[in-house]
mmCIF file of C-alpha atoms in Angstrom:
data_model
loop_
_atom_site.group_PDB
_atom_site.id
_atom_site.type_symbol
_atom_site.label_atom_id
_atom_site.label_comp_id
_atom_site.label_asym_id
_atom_site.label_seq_id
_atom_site.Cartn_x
_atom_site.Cartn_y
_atom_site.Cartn_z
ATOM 1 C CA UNK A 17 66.129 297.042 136.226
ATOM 2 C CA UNK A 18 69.003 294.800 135.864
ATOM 3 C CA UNK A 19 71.669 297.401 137.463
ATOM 4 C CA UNK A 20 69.267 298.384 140.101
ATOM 5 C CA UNK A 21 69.368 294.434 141.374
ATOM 6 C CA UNK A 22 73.276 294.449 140.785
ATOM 7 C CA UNK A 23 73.649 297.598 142.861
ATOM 8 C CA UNK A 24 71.561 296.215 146.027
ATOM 9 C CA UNK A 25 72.984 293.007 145.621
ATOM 10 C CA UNK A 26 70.757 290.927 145.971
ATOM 11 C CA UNK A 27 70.642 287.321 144.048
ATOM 12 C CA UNK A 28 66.816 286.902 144.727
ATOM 13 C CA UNK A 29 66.018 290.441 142.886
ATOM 14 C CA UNK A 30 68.443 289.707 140.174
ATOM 15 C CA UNK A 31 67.031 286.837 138.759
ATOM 16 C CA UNK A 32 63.904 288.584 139.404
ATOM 17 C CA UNK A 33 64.559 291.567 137.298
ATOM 18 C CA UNK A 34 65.864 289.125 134.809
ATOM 19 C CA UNK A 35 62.796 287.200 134.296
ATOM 20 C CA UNK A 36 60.921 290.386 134.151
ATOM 21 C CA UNK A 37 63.290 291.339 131.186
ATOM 22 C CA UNK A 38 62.652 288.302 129.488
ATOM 23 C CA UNK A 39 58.643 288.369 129.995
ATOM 24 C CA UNK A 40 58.680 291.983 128.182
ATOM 25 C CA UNK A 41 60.009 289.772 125.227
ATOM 26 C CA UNK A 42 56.441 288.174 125.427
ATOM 27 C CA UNK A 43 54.717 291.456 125.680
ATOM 28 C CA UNK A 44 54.197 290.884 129.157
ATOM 29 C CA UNK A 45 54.536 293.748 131.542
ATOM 30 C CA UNK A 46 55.700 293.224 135.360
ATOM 31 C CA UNK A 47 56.341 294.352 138.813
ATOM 32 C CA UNK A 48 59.477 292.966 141.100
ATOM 33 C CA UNK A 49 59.283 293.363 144.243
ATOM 34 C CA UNK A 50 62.026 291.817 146.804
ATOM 35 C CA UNK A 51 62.935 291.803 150.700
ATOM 36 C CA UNK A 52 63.893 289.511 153.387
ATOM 37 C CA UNK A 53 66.530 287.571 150.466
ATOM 38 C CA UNK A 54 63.275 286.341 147.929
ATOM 39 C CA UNK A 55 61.906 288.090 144.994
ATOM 40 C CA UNK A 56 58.348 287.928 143.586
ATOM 41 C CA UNK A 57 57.612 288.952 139.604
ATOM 42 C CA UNK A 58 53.937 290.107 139.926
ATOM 43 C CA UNK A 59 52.516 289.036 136.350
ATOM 44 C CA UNK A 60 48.653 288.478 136.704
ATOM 45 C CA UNK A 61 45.685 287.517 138.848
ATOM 46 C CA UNK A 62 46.958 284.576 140.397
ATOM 47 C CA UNK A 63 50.496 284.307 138.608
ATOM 48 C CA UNK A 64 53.240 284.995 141.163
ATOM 49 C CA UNK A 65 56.764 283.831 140.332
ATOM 50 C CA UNK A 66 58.443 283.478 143.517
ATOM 51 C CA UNK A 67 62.428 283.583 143.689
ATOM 52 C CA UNK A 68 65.056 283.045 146.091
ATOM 53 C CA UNK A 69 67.920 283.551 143.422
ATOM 54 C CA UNK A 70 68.620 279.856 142.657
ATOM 55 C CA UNK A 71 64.643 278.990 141.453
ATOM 56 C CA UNK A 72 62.222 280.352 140.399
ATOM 57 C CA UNK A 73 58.432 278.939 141.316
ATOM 58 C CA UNK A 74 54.722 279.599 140.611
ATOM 59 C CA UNK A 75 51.213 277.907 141.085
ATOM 60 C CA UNK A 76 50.545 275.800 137.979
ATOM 61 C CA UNK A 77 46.673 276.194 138.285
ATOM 62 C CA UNK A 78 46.240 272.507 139.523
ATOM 63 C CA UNK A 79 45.844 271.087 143.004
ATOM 64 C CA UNK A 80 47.042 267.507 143.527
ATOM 65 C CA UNK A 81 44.908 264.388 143.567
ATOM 66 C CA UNK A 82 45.165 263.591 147.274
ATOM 67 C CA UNK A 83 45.838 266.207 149.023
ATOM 68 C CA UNK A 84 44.644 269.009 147.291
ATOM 69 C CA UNK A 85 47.530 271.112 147.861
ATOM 70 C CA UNK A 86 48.406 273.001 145.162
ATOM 71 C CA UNK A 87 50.886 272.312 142.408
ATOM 72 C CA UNK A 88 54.127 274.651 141.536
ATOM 73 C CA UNK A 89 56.100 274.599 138.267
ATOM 74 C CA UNK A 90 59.668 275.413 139.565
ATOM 75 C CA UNK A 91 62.840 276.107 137.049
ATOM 76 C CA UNK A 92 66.449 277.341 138.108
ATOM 77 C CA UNK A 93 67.105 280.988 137.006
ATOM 78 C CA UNK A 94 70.140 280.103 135.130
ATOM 79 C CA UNK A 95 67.866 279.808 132.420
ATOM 80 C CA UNK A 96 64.751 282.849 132.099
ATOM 81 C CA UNK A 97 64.142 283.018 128.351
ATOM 82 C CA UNK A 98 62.699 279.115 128.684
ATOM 83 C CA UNK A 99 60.848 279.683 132.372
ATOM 84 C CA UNK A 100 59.777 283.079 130.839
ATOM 85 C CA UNK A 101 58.113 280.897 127.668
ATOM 86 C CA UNK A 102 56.730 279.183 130.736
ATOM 87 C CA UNK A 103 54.973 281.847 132.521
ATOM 88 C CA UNK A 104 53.827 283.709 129.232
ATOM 89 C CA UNK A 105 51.743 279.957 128.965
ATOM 90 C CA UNK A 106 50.245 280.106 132.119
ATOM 91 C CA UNK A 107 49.681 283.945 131.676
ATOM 92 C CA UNK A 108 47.655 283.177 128.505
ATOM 93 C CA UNK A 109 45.536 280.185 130.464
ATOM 94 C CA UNK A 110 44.980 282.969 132.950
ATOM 95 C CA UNK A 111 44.060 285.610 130.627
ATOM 96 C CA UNK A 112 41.006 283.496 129.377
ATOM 97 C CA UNK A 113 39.581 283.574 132.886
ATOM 98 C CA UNK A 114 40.582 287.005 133.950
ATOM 99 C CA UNK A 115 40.337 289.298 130.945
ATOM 100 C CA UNK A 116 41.946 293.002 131.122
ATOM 101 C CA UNK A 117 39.519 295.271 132.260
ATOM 102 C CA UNK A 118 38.303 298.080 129.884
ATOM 103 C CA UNK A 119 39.650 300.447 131.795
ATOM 104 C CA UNK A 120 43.117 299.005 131.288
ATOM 105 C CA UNK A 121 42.457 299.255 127.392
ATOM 106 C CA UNK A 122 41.410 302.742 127.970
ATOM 107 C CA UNK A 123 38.083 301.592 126.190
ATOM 108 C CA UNK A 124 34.862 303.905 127.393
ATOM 109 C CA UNK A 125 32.303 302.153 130.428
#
């Protein structure tokens, strides 16, 4: 996926691709998807990572205190391996409130 990103250029699909790489180090498969100069890694129900090329963000779960509005855990992409460690986290959190369907896990109805 990397030389796909390299080849249209694009910093936002890039970084994308490379936290994607480093997520299949956690076992976790992805999607990347990018237009319009952002990138989003599709993980799990609710886990987007959102990148423009210099960050990459995603909804912590949490809204804040006052305004409800919810809460993003942002980290810059020079690093993926730790926001990678990051999302596999959150994917886990998620995982106990959205569990794979059977028919993922090829298991009969």
């Amino acid at each position: 996926m990397i030389a796909a990103a390299l080849l249209t250029g694009t910093p936002a699909v890039h970084a994308a691709d490379q936290l994607s790489n480093a997520l299949e180090q956690h076992g976790i498969v992805t999607d990347v998807h990018g237009g319009y100069g952002v990138a989003v890694v599709s993980v799990w129900v609710d886990l987007l990572v959102w990148t423009d090329g210099f960050v990459y963000h995603w909804w912590a779960g949490q809204f804040s205190g006052r305004s409800r509005r919810r809460l993003y855990t942002v980290y810059t992409v020079d690093n993926p391996a730790a926001a990678a460690r990051c999302v596999a986290h959150r994917y886990e959190e998620l995982q106990q409130g959205y569990p794979v369907s059977p028919l993922l896990h090829g298991d009969p109805l």
